[in-house]
Short mmCIF file of C-alpha atoms in Angstrom, two decimals:
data_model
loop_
_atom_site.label_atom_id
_atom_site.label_comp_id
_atom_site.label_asym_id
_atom_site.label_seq_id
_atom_site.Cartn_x
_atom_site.Cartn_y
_atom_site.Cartn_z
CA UNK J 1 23.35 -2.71 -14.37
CA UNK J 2 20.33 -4.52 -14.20
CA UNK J 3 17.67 -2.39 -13.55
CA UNK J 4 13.33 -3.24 -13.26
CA UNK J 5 11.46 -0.02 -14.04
CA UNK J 6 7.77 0.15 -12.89
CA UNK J 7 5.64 2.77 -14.65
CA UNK J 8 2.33 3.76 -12.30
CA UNK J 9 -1.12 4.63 -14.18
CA UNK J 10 -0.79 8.29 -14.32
CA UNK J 11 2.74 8.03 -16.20
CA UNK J 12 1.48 5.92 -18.68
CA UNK J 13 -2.20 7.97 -18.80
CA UNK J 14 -1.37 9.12 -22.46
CA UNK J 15 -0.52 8.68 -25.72
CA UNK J 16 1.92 11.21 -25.38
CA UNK J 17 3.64 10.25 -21.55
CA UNK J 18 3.61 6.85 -23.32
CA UNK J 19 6.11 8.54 -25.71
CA UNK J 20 7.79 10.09 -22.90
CA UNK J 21 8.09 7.18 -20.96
CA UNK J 22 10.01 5.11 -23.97
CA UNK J 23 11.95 7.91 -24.26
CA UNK J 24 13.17 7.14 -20.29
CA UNK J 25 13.85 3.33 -21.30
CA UNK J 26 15.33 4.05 -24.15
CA UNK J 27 17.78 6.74 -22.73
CA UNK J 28 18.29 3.90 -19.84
CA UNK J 29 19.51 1.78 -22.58
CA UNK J 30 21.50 3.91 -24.14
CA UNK J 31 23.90 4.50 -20.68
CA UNK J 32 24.55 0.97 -20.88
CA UNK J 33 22.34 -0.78 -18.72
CA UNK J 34 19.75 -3.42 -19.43
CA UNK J 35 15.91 -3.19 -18.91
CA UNK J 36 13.15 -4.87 -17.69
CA UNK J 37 10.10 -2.73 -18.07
CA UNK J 38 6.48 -3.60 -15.73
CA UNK J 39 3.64 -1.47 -16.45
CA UNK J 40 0.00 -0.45 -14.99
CA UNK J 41 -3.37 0.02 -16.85
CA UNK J 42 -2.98 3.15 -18.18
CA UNK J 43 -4.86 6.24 -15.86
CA UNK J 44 -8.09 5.14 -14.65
CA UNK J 45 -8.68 2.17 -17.20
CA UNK J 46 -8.85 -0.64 -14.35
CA UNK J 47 -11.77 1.59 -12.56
CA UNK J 48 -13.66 2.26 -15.62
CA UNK J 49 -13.65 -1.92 -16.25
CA UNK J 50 -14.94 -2.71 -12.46
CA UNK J 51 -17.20 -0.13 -13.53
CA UNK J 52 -18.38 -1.73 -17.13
CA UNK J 53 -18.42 -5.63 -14.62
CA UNK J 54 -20.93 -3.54 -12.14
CA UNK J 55 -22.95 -2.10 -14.75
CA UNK J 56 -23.79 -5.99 -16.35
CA UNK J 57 -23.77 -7.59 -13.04
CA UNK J 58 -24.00 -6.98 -8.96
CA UNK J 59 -21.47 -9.57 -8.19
CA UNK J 60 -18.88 -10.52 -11.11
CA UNK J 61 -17.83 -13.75 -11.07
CA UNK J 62 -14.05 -13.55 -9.88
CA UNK J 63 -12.30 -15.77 -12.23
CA UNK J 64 -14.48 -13.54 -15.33
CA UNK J 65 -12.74 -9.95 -13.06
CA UNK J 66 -9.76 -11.46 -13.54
CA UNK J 67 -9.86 -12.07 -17.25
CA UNK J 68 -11.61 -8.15 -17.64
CA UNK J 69 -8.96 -6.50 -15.53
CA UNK J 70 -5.91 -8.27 -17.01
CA UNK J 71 -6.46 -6.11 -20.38
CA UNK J 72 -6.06 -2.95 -19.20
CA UNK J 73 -1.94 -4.04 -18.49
CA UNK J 74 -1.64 -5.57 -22.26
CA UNK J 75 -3.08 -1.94 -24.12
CA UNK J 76 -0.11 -0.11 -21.95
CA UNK J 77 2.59 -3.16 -22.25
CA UNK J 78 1.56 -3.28 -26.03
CA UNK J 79 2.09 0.44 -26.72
CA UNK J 80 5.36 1.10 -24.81
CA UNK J 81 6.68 -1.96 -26.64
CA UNK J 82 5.97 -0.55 -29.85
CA UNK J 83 6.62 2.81 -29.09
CA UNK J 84 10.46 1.41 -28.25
CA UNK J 85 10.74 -0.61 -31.23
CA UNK J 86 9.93 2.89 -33.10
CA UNK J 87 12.87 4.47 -31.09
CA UNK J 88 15.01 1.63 -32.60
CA UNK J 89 15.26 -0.42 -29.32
CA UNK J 90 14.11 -4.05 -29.74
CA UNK J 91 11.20 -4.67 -27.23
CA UNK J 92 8.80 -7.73 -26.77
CA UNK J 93 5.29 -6.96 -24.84
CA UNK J 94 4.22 -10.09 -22.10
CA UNK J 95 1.45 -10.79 -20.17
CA UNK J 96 1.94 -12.24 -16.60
CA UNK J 97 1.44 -16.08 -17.99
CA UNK J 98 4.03 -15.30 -20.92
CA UNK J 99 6.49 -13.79 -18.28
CA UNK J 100 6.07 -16.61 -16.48
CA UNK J 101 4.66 -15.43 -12.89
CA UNK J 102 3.36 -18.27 -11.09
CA UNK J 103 0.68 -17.31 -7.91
CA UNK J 104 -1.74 -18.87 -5.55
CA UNK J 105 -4.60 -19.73 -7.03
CA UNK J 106 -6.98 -17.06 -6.04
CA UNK J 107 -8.16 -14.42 -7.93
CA UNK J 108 -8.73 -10.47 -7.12
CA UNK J 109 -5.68 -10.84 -4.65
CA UNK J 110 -3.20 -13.75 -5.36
CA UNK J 111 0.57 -14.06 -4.52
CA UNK J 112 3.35 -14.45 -6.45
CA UNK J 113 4.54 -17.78 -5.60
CA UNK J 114 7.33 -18.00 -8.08
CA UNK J 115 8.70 -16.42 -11.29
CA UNK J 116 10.22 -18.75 -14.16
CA UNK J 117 12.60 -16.07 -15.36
CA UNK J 118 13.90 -18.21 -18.62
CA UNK J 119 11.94 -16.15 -21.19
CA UNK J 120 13.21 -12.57 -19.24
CA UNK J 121 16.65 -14.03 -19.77
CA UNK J 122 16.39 -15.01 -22.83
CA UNK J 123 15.37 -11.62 -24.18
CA UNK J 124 18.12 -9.86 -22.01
CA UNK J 125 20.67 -11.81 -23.69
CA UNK J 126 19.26 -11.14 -27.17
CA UNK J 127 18.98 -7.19 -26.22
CA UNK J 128 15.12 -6.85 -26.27
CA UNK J 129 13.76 -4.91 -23.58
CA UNK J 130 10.78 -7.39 -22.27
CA UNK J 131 7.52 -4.85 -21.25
CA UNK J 132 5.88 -6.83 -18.89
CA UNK J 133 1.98 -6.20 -17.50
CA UNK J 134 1.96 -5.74 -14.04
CA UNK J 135 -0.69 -6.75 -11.45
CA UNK J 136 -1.36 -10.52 -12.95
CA UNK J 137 -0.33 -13.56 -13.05
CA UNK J 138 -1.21 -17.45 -13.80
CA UNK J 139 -2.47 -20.39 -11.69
CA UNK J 140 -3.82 -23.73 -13.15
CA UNK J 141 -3.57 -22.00 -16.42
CA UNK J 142 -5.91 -19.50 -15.19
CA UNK J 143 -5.16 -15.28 -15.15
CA UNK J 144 -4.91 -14.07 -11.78
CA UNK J 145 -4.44 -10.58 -10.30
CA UNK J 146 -2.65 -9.07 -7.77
CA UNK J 147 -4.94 -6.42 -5.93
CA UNK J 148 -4.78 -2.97 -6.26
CA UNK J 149 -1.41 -1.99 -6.37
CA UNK J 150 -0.09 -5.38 -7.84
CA UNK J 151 2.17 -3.95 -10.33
CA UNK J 152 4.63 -2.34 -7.75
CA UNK J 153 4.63 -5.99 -6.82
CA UNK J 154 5.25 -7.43 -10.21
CA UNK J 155 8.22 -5.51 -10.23
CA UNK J 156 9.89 -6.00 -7.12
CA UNK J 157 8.84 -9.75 -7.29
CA UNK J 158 11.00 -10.01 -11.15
CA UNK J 159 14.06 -7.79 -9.90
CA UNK J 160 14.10 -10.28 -6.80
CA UNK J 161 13.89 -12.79 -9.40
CA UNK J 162 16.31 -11.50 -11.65
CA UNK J 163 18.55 -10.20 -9.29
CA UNK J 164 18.28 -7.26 -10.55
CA UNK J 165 20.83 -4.47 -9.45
CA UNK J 166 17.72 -2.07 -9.00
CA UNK J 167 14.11 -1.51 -9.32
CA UNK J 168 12.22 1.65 -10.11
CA UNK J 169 8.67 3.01 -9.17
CA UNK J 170 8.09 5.82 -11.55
CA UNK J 171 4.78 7.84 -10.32
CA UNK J 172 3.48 10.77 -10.28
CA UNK J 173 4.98 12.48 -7.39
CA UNK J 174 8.90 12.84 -6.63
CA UNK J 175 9.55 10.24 -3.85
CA UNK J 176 8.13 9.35 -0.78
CA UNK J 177 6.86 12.52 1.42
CA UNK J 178 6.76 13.39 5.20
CA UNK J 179 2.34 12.92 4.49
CA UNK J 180 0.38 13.62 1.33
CA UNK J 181 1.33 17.00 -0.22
CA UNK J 182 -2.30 17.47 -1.26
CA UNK J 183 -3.30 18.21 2.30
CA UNK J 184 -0.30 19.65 4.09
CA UNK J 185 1.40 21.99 1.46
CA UNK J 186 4.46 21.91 3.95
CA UNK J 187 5.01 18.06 3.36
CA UNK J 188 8.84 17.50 2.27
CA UNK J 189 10.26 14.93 0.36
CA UNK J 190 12.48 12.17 2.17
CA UNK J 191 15.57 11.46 -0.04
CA UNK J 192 15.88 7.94 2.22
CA UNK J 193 13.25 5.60 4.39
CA UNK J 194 14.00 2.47 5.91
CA UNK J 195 11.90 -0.61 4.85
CA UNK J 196 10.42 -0.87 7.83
CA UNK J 197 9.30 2.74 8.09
CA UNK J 198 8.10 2.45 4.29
CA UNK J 199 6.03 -0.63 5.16
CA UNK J 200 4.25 1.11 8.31
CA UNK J 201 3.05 4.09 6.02
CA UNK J 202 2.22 1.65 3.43
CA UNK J 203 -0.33 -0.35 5.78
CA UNK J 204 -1.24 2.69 7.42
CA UNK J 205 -2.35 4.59 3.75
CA UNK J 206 0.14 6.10 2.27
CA UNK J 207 -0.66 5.41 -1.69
CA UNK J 208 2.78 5.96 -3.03
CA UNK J 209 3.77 1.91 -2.79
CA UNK J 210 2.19 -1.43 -2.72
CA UNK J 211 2.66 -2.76 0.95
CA UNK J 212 3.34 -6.31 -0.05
CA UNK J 213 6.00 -4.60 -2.57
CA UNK J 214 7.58 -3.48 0.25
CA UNK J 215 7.55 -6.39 2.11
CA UNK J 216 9.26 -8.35 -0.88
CA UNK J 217 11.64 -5.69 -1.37
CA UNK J 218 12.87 -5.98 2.36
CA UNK J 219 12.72 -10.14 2.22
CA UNK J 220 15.12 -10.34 -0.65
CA UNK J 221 17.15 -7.24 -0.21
CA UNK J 222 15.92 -5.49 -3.98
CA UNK J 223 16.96 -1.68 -4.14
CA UNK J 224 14.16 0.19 -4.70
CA UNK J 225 13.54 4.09 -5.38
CA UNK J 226 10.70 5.99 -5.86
CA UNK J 227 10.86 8.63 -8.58
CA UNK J 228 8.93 10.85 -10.76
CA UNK J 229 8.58 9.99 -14.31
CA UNK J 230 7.45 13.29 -15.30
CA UNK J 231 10.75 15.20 -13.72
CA UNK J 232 14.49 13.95 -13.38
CA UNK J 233 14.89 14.66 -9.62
CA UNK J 234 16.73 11.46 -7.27
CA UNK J 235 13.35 10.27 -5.94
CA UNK J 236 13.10 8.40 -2.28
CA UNK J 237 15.42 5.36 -1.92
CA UNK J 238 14.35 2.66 0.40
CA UNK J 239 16.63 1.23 2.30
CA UNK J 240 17.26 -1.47 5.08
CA UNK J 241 18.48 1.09 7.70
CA UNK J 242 19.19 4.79 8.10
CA UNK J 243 22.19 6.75 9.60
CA UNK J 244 20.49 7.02 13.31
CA UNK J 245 22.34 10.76 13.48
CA UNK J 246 20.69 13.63 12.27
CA UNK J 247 17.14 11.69 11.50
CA UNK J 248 13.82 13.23 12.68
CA UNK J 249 11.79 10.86 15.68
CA UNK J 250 8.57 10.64 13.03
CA UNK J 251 9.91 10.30 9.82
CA UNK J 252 5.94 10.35 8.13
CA UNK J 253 2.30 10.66 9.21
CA UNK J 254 0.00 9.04 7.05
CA UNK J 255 -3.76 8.44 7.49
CA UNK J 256 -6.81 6.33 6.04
CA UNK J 257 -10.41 7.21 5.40
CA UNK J 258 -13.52 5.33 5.42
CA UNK J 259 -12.62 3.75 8.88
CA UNK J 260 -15.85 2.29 11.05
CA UNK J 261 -15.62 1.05 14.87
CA UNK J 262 -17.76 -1.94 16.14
CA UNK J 263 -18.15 -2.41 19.58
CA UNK J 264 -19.17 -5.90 21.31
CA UNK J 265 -20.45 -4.73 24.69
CA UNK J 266 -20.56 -6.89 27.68
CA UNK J 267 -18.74 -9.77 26.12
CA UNK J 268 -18.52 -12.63 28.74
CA UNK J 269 -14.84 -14.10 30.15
CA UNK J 270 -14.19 -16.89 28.43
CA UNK J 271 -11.80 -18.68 27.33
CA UNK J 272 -13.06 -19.14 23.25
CA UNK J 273 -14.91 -15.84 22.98
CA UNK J 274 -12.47 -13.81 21.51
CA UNK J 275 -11.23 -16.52 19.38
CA UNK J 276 -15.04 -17.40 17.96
CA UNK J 277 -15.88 -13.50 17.35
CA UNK J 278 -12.52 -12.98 14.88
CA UNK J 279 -12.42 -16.47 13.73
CA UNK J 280 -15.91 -15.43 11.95
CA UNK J 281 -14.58 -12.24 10.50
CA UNK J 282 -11.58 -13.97 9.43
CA UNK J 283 -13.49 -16.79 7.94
CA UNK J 284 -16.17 -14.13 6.35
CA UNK J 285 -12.87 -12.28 4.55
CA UNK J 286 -13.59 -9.17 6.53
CA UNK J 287 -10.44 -7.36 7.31
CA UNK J 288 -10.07 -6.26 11.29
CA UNK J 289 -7.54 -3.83 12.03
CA UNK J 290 -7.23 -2.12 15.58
CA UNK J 291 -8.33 -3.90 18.46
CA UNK J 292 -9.33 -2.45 21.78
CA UNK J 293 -10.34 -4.47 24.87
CA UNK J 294 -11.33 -3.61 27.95
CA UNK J 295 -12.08 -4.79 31.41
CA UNK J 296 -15.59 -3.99 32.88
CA UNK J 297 -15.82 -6.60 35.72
CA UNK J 298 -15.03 -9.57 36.95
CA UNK J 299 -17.63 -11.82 34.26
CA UNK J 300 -17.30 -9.71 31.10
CA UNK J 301 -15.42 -7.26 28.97
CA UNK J 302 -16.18 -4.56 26.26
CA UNK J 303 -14.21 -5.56 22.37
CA UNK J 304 -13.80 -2.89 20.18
CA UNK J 305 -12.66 -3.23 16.09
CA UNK J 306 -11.77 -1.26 13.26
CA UNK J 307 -12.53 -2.16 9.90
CA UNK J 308 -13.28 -0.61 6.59
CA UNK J 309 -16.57 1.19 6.24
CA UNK J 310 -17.53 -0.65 3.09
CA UNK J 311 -16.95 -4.33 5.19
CA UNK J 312 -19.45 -2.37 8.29
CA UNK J 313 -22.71 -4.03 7.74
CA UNK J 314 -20.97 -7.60 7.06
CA UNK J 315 -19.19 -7.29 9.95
CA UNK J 316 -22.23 -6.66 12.29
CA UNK J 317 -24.18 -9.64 10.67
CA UNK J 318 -21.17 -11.92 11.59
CA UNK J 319 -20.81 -10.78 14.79
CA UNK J 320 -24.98 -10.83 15.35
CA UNK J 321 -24.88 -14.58 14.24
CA UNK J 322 -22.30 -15.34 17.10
CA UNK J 323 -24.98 -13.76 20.14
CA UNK J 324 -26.95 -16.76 20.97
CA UNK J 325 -23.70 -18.59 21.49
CA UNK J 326 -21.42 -15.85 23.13
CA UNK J 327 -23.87 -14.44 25.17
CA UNK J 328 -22.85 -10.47 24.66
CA UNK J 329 -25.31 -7.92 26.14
CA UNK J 330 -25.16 -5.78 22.58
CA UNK J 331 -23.45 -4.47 19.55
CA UNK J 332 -22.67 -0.93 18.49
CA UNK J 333 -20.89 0.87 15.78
CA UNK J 334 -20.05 4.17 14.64
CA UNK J 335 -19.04 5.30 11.39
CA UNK J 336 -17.25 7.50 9.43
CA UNK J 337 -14.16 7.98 11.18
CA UNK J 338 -10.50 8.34 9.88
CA UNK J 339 -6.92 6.95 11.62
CA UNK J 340 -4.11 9.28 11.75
CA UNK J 341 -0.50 7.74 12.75
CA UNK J 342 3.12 8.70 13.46
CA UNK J 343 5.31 6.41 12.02
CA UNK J 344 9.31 6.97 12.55
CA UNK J 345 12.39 4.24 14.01
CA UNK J 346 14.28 6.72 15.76
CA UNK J 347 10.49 6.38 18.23
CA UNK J 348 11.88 2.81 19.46
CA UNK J 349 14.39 4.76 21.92
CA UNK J 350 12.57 7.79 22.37
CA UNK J 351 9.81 8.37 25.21
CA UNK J 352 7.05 10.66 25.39
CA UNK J 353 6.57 10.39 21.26
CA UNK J 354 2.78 9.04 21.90
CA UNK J 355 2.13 11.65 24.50
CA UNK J 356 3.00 14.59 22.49
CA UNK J 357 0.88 13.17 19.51
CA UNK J 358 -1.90 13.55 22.04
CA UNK J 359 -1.11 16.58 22.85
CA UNK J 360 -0.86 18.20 19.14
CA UNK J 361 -4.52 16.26 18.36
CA UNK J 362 -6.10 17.90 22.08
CA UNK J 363 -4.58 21.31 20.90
CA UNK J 364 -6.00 20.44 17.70
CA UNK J 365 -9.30 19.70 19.28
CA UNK J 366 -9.47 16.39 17.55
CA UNK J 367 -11.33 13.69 19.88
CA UNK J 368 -9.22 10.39 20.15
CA UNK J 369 -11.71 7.04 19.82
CA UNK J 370 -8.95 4.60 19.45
CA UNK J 371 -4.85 3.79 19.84
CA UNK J 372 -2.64 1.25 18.76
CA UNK J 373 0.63 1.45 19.07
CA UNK J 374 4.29 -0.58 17.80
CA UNK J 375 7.37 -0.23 18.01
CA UNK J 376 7.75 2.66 15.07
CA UNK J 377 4.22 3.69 14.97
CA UNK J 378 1.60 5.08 17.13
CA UNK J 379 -2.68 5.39 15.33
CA UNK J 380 -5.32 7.35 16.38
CA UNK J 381 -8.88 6.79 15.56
CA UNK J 382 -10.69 9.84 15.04
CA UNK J 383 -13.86 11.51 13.70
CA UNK J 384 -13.25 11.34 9.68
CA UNK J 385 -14.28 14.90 9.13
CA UNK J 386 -11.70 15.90 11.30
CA UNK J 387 -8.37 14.18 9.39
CA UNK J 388 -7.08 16.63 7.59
CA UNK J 389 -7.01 19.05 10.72
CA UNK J 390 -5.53 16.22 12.67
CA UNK J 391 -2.77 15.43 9.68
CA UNK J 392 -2.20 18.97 9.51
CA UNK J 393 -0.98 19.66 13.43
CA UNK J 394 0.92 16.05 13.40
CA UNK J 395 3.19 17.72 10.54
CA UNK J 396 3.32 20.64 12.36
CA UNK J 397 4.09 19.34 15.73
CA UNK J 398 6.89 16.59 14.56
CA UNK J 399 8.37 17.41 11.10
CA UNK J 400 7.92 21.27 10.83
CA UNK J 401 9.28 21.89 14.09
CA UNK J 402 11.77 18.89 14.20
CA UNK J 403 13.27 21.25 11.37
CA UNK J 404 13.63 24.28 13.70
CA UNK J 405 14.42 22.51 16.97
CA UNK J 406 16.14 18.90 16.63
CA UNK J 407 14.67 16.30 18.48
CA UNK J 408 16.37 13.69 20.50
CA UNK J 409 18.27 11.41 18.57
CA UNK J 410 18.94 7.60 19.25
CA UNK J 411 22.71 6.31 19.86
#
């Protein structure tokens, strides 16, 4: 086979899981398969460089992040390579613009737009495993990065590429899990998730993949699994549907911090208000996620908005600059707060799912602020002190007890 392997921060954090992580390739090699290798900054380099940018300047200049952050890939890509080449397997270390990876020209969160895979092949068919730095790219003969979390997309952007026969996130934890282990000690391990569930959990929090990795993954049909580099166990495969029989109504709950709500009270009916009010945000890069409106009279309505706490005070000001022209009676906004969510397909054909989340967070004594809902998902805004609480019945209410009593299964 063809197989991409992705190795996270934490499994690259060390000199010595550096050595254990050749030894992986080089075993991977040795059953007869050929590798293409895309690796992180190792541990917390990439946080301690934002931190060296903030300590010179407030505000880097972007194109100057880009160039800082794209180091922290070469040290790891440089040392697995020659680690392998120690072990006897030929290896070549490349940065994104030697690899190949075209994106948009944008940096601190560029696509990749294509991938010229002539100098992967090349080294394939010569038997050199290529050990390629994740999270970057080129534009305009410029370095450009990915985002946080970019590497998971390097990889599943080359095996889509490459056609590869597999790719593999290596982290630190086994698979994908029912919610974060770290605060429900009951959380289980899912040997399988459907894309679509993965991608919910992804945008909703969950840490353990890149959303957009997902998303590729899904678009070009790459097989991806989630595994621990430190252990041998099967990991989480990811797949494009599951066997309906047998499968639990919430497959995962996952939840984000550092939520804050704004409120636009008194917002008159007309036909452009909504459009100017997130038009502005949009146009101001601030990131809106739940959206609440509702009806107070014939002439005006309330809007309510989620967005990160850190983008709180930029989103007032925009908002504020749009009240002379709008006409709104007031803004208000409350801060911190958390959102919980369900996310499972087998909720699509089964009523009453949203209800009994209620129902778990009122027994739970966890106020509700806010819901949105889809088709395999259902979020709650909630007071951020309370999350763990919240996370903690969810489990308890529709995995934990899905194992003792079996829910309702779609046909």
């Amino acid at each position: 086979m063809l197989v991409v392997q992705k190795y996270g921060g934490t499994s690259v954090g060390s000199t010595e899981r550096i050595r254990a992580v050749a030894d992986r390739i080089a075993r991977t090699r040795a059953e007869g398969h050929d590798v293409v290798v895309v690796v992180s900054a190792m541990g917390h380099t990439t946080d301690e460089l934002v931190d060296l940018a903030g300590a010179i300047v407030d505000r880097p200049e972007p194109r100057e992040m880009d160039q800082l952050l794209a180091t922290g890939e070469q040290v790891s890509a440089a040392l697995v390579a020659m680690r392998l080449i120690s072990l006897g397997v030929p290896a070549k270390s490349l940065t994104g613009w030697q690899a190949r990876i075209a994106t948009e020209p944008v940096h601190g969160n560029a696509r990749v737009a294509s991938i010229d895979t002539s100098v992967l092949s090349s080294l394939l068919e010569q038997g050199v495993v290529p050990v390629v730095t994740g999270f970057q790219g080129v534009a305009d003969g410029e370095v450009t990065t990915l985002g946080r979390g970019g590497s998971d997309t390097s990889a599943v952007a080359i095996a889509a590429a490459l056609g590869a026969d597999l790719c593999e996130i290596y982290t630190d934890v086994e698979g994908v899990y029912t919610t974060d282990p770290r605060v429900v000690k009951a959380a289980q391990k899912l040997d399988v998730i459907s894309y679509d569930e993965m991608l919910e959990l992804a945008n909703l929090g969950a840490q353990v993949l890149h959303p957009r990795a997902v998303e590729n993954a899904k678009h070009f049909g790459v097989k991806l699994v989630v595994r621990s580099s430190f252990t041998e166990g099967e990991g989480t495969e990811v797949v494009a549907e599951q066997q309906m029989e047998g499968r639990r109504v919430v497959t995962g709950i996952a939840f984000e911090r550092q939520v804050a709500r704004v409120a636009v009270v008194g917002v008159p009916v007309e036909e452009h208000a909504l459009a100017s009010i997130f038009s502005a945000l949009a146009d101001r890069g601030v990131n809106v996620d739940v959206i609440v409106q509702s009806v107070v009279d014939d002439q005006a309505v309330d809007v309510s908005f989620t967005v990160h706490e850190n983008d709180l005070d930029k989103a007032e000001e925009v908002v504020a600059e749009l009240q002379p022209k709008i006409g709104f009676k007031r803004i208000e906004k409350e801060s911190p707060l958390a959102k919980v969510s369900i996310v499972g397909a087998g909720m699509i054909s089964n009523p009453g799912v949203a209800a009994q989340m209620f129902v778990a967070l009122r027994d739970a004594k966890v106020p509700i602020h806010m819901v949105t809902t889809s088709e395999i998902k259902v979020s709650c805004v909630i007071p951020a002190d309370l999350v763990e609480e919240a996370v903690q019945a969810l489990h308890r209410a529709f995995i934990e007890a899905a194992a003792v009593t079996p829910l309702t299964h779609a046909r």
